[in-house]
Amino acid sequence: KAGVTQTPRYLIKTRGQQVTLSCSPISGHRSVSWYQQTPGQGLQFLFEYFSETQRNKGNFPGRFSGRQFSNSRSEMNVSTLELGDSALYLCASTYGQGMETQYFGPGTRLLVL
Amino acid sequence: QKEVEQDPGPLSVPEGAIVSLNCTYSNSAFQYFMWYRQYSRKGPELLMYTYSSGNKEDGRFTAQVDKSSKYISLFIRDSQPSDSATYLCAMSEGGYNKLIFGAGTRLAVHP
């Protein structure tokens, strides 16, 4: 069974631009969570989607948004990029909506110049 | 103060050593406790998953949870150079797939 896939793997943007990252969960998984990983703050929860609905959101500004499609694929968008948005963005998929094993993708490394 | 505290290391041990990794937390509502391993430029990989207090063993890995002390541990026996990675503890209150991570401990096992 294929794992979680994320595209693109690497991205370079400039301040003020916006970016869209994509995540395809493991087949059959309906929950997708997004995390930001930086050297200073570590891994921080962004938001979770289940059956196309956002169920939970972390403490990030409104510039960070996401959505989930009917096939469970998810996208996250960051608008008006800032230098501090440079990070590894990870998505994780889970079968159900309870507290189950989360399987992480390889991440998208975003560099904002 | 962070909800989950973890010493970032680095921790350097000789091959074959027993490694002890620890996290403390402040949120008494945490019920689910996990340890992830992350190799450089990879996503985290789940090693151990524990619900509530107690011990869990899987091969060379043992996870312990002491909810009364708000303290969790991961022990690695007979450590190997391939165990060199960053180890992240993670916790959740349950109900939602939201994990709170520690900072991660970088481990180096040298031959």
Tab-separated table of C-alpha atoms in Angstrom:
chain	number	residue	atom	x	y	z
A	1	LYS	CA	0.000	0.000	0.000
A	2	ALA	CA	1.454	3.366	-0.963
A	3	GLY	CA	2.314	5.760	1.824
A	4	VAL	CA	1.425	9.406	2.246
A	5	THR	CA	2.667	11.495	-0.652
A	6	GLN	CA	3.319	15.213	-0.648
A	7	THR	CA	4.013	17.520	-3.545
A	8	PRO	CA	6.104	19.392	-4.262
A	9	ARG	CA	9.022	18.194	-2.141
A	10	TYR	CA	10.891	21.476	-2.323
A	11	LEU	CA	9.715	24.997	-2.976
A	12	ILE	CA	11.333	28.427	-3.045
A	13	LYS	CA	9.132	31.504	-2.829
A	14	THR	CA	9.619	35.185	-2.081
A	15	ARG	CA	7.973	37.252	0.624
A	16	GLY	CA	4.434	38.296	-0.183
A	17	GLN	CA	3.735	35.397	-2.517
A	18	GLN	CA	1.317	32.611	-1.774
A	19	VAL	CA	1.875	28.876	-1.940
A	20	THR	CA	-0.253	25.737	-2.177
A	21	LEU	CA	0.971	22.371	-0.927
A	22	SER	CA	-0.686	19.051	-1.672
A	23	CYS	CA	-1.067	15.848	0.329
A	24	SER	CA	-2.437	12.494	-0.784
A	25	PRO	CA	-3.256	10.232	2.177
A	26	ILE	CA	-2.930	6.480	2.333
A	27	SER	CA	-5.723	4.823	0.379
A	28	GLY	CA	-8.797	4.469	2.587
A	29	HIS	CA	-7.668	7.052	5.129
A	30	ARG	CA	-10.146	9.865	5.641
A	31	SER	CA	-8.335	12.176	8.062
A	32	VAL	CA	-5.474	14.450	7.081
A	33	SER	CA	-3.545	16.590	9.568
A	34	TRP	CA	-0.966	19.246	8.726
A	35	TYR	CA	2.069	20.201	10.812
A	36	GLN	CA	4.818	22.794	10.518
A	37	GLN	CA	8.337	21.829	11.588
A	38	THR	CA	11.013	24.467	12.244
A	39	PRO	CA	14.314	24.286	14.162
A	40	GLY	CA	13.090	26.862	16.673
A	41	GLN	CA	9.514	25.750	17.334
A	42	GLY	CA	9.680	22.069	16.455
A	43	LEU	CA	6.609	20.271	15.123
A	44	GLN	CA	3.421	22.279	15.517
A	45	PHE	CA	-0.121	21.280	14.619
A	46	LEU	CA	-1.749	23.412	11.922
A	47	PHE	CA	-5.141	21.811	11.293
A	48	GLU	CA	-6.972	18.555	10.690
A	49	TYR	CA	-9.559	17.630	8.083
A	50	PHE	CA	-11.956	14.727	8.160
A	51	SER	CA	-14.545	14.087	5.448
A	52	GLU	CA	-13.904	17.513	3.918
A	53	THR	CA	-14.503	19.336	7.243
A	54	GLN	CA	-11.917	21.106	9.360
A	55	ARG	CA	-12.203	19.555	12.806
A	56	ASN	CA	-9.423	21.289	14.675
A	57	LYS	CA	-7.060	24.182	14.164
A	58	GLY	CA	-3.780	25.125	15.804
A	59	ASN	CA	-2.541	28.580	16.799
A	60	PHE	CA	-1.567	29.903	13.413
A	61	PRO	CA	-2.681	33.108	11.697
A	62	GLY	CA	-5.469	33.127	9.141
A	63	ARG	CA	-2.885	33.234	6.347
A	64	PHE	CA	-2.701	29.482	6.799
A	65	SER	CA	-5.698	27.667	5.378
A	66	GLY	CA	-6.543	24.281	4.034
A	67	ARG	CA	-9.162	22.150	2.461
A	68	GLN	CA	-9.943	18.535	1.783
A	69	PHE	CA	-11.525	17.036	-1.291
A	70	SER	CA	-14.024	14.209	-1.583
A	71	ASN	CA	-11.218	11.757	-2.383
A	72	SER	CA	-9.526	12.751	0.940
A	73	ARG	CA	-6.656	14.536	-0.775
A	74	SER	CA	-5.839	17.761	1.012
A	75	GLU	CA	-4.214	21.057	0.196
A	76	MET	CA	-2.888	23.768	2.435
A	77	ASN	CA	-2.389	27.342	1.371
A	78	VAL	CA	-0.225	30.056	2.860
A	79	SER	CA	-0.895	33.561	1.659
A	80	THR	CA	1.338	36.621	1.957
A	81	LEU	CA	4.409	34.570	2.777
A	82	GLU	CA	6.800	35.776	5.482
A	83	LEU	CA	10.418	34.772	6.052
A	84	GLY	CA	9.332	32.923	9.199
A	85	ASP	CA	7.128	30.606	7.141
A	86	SER	CA	10.248	28.793	5.939
A	87	ALA	CA	9.767	25.297	7.306
A	88	LEU	CA	9.142	21.653	6.587
A	89	TYR	CA	5.397	21.138	6.155
A	90	LEU	CA	4.266	17.639	6.998
A	91	CYS	CA	0.952	15.990	6.496
A	92	ALA	CA	-0.231	12.875	8.267
A	93	SER	CA	-3.105	10.591	7.423
A	94	THR	CA	-5.282	8.508	9.714
A	95	TYR	CA	-8.006	6.038	8.934
A	96	GLY	CA	-10.708	7.376	11.225
A	97	GLN	CA	-11.607	10.361	13.316
A	98	GLY	CA	-10.522	9.039	16.687
A	99	MET	CA	-7.035	9.049	18.139
A	100	GLU	CA	-5.358	6.578	15.841
A	101	THR	CA	-1.943	6.035	14.375
A	102	GLN	CA	-0.881	8.933	12.206
A	103	TYR	CA	1.295	8.143	9.208
A	104	PHE	CA	3.454	11.002	8.056
A	105	GLY	CA	4.521	11.922	4.565
A	106	PRO	CA	8.064	13.037	3.661
A	107	GLY	CA	7.113	16.709	3.851
A	108	THR	CA	7.438	19.756	1.639
A	109	ARG	CA	10.418	21.959	2.408
A	110	LEU	CA	9.485	25.609	1.838
A	111	LEU	CA	12.085	28.351	1.701
A	112	VAL	CA	10.880	31.942	1.706
A	113	LEU	CA	13.396	34.519	0.489
B	1	GLN	CA	6.375	26.933	29.462
B	2	LYS	CA	5.777	24.392	26.730
B	3	GLU	CA	3.168	21.670	27.199
B	4	VAL	CA	5.762	19.007	26.396
B	5	GLU	CA	9.423	19.304	27.387
B	6	GLN	CA	12.136	17.193	25.796
B	7	ASP	CA	15.890	17.587	26.025
B	8	PRO	CA	17.143	18.210	22.460
B	9	GLY	CA	20.526	16.609	23.137
B	10	PRO	CA	22.517	15.703	21.161
B	11	LEU	CA	23.044	12.341	22.801
B	12	SER	CA	26.037	10.303	21.680
B	13	VAL	CA	26.419	6.649	22.738
B	14	PRO	CA	28.555	3.669	21.694
B	15	GLU	CA	27.002	0.806	19.756
B	16	GLY	CA	25.338	-1.716	22.083
B	17	ALA	CA	24.502	0.832	24.786
B	18	ILE	CA	21.093	1.199	26.388
B	19	VAL	CA	19.569	4.546	25.484
B	20	SER	CA	17.047	6.349	27.652
B	21	LEU	CA	14.966	9.173	26.184
B	22	ASN	CA	12.465	11.158	28.228
B	23	CYS	CA	9.707	13.728	28.055
B	24	THR	CA	7.726	15.560	30.680
B	25	TYR	CA	4.384	17.235	30.166
B	26	SER	CA	2.066	19.574	31.968
B	27	ASN	CA	-1.374	18.769	30.509
B	28	SER	CA	-3.033	16.121	32.671
B	29	ALA	CA	-5.639	15.548	29.940
B	30	PHE	CA	-3.108	13.777	27.709
B	31	GLN	CA	-4.092	10.130	27.344
B	32	TYR	CA	-2.246	8.953	24.235
B	33	PHE	CA	1.536	8.876	24.117
B	34	MET	CA	3.721	8.160	21.127
B	35	TRP	CA	7.349	8.030	20.127
B	36	TYR	CA	8.355	8.875	16.592
B	37	ARG	CA	11.735	8.492	14.908
B	38	GLN	CA	12.774	10.962	12.250
B	39	TYR	CA	15.745	10.487	9.976
B	40	SER	CA	17.282	13.493	8.290
B	41	ARG	CA	15.102	14.859	5.486
B	42	LYS	CA	12.346	12.314	6.160
B	43	GLY	CA	8.928	12.425	7.802
B	44	PRO	CA	8.455	11.071	11.350
B	45	GLU	CA	7.891	7.329	11.641
B	46	LEU	CA	5.831	5.895	14.501
B	47	LEU	CA	7.808	3.647	16.868
B	48	MET	CA	5.593	3.164	19.893
B	49	TYR	CA	1.987	3.996	20.806
B	50	THR	CA	0.676	3.796	24.370
B	51	TYR	CA	-2.708	4.575	25.822
B	52	SER	CA	-2.745	5.799	29.439
B	53	SER	CA	-0.133	4.541	31.919
B	54	GLY	CA	2.030	1.451	31.740
B	55	ASN	CA	4.797	-0.193	29.773
B	56	LYS	CA	4.907	-1.449	26.227
B	57	GLU	CA	7.669	-3.450	24.616
B	58	ASP	CA	8.416	-4.025	20.942
B	59	GLY	CA	11.680	-5.717	20.102
B	60	ARG	CA	14.539	-3.538	21.316
B	61	PHE	CA	12.191	-0.684	22.239
B	62	THR	CA	10.315	-0.179	25.516
B	63	ALA	CA	7.963	2.714	26.192
B	64	GLN	CA	6.930	3.709	29.695
B	65	VAL	CA	4.241	6.151	30.757
B	66	ASP	CA	3.868	7.462	34.301
B	67	LYS	CA	0.821	9.718	34.317
B	68	SER	CA	1.130	10.465	38.032
B	69	SER	CA	4.525	12.073	37.374
B	70	LYS	CA	3.611	13.316	33.888
B	71	TYR	CA	6.700	11.578	32.564
B	72	ILE	CA	7.250	9.252	29.608
B	73	SER	CA	10.339	7.335	28.546
B	74	LEU	CA	11.652	5.355	25.614
B	75	PHE	CA	14.402	2.794	26.127
B	76	ILE	CA	16.434	1.397	23.265
B	77	ARG	CA	18.404	-1.764	24.045
B	78	ASP	CA	21.474	-2.881	22.109
B	79	SER	CA	21.556	0.393	20.189
B	80	GLN	CA	22.782	0.273	16.594
B	81	PRO	CA	24.281	2.940	14.312
B	82	SER	CA	21.045	2.697	12.298
B	83	ASP	CA	19.205	4.044	15.372
B	84	SER	CA	20.935	7.394	14.843
B	85	ALA	CA	18.060	9.792	14.296
B	86	THR	CA	15.913	12.366	16.067
B	87	TYR	CA	13.395	10.893	18.503
B	88	LEU	CA	10.204	12.831	19.076
B	89	CYS	CA	7.693	12.252	21.830
B	90	ALA	CA	4.101	13.176	21.010
B	91	MET	CA	0.903	13.300	23.025
B	92	SER	CA	-2.793	13.802	22.551
B	93	GLU	CA	-5.897	14.299	24.640
B	94	GLY	CA	-7.773	12.064	22.230
B	95	GLY	CA	-10.908	12.706	20.278
B	96	TYR	CA	-9.082	14.551	17.544
B	97	ASN	CA	-6.007	13.678	15.541
B	98	LYS	CA	-3.987	16.520	17.057
B	99	LEU	CA	-0.541	15.678	18.371
B	100	ILE	CA	1.575	17.873	20.630
B	101	PHE	CA	5.256	17.144	20.048
B	102	GLY	CA	8.361	17.530	22.140
B	103	ALA	CA	11.357	19.290	20.633
B	104	GLY	CA	13.001	15.990	19.692
B	105	THR	CA	16.252	14.442	20.940
B	106	ARG	CA	19.020	13.917	18.423
B	107	LEU	CA	20.707	10.559	19.000
B	108	ALA	CA	24.010	9.421	17.511
B	109	VAL	CA	25.125	5.798	17.963
B	110	HIS	CA	28.752	5.365	17.000
B	111	PRO	CA	30.390	2.015	16.097
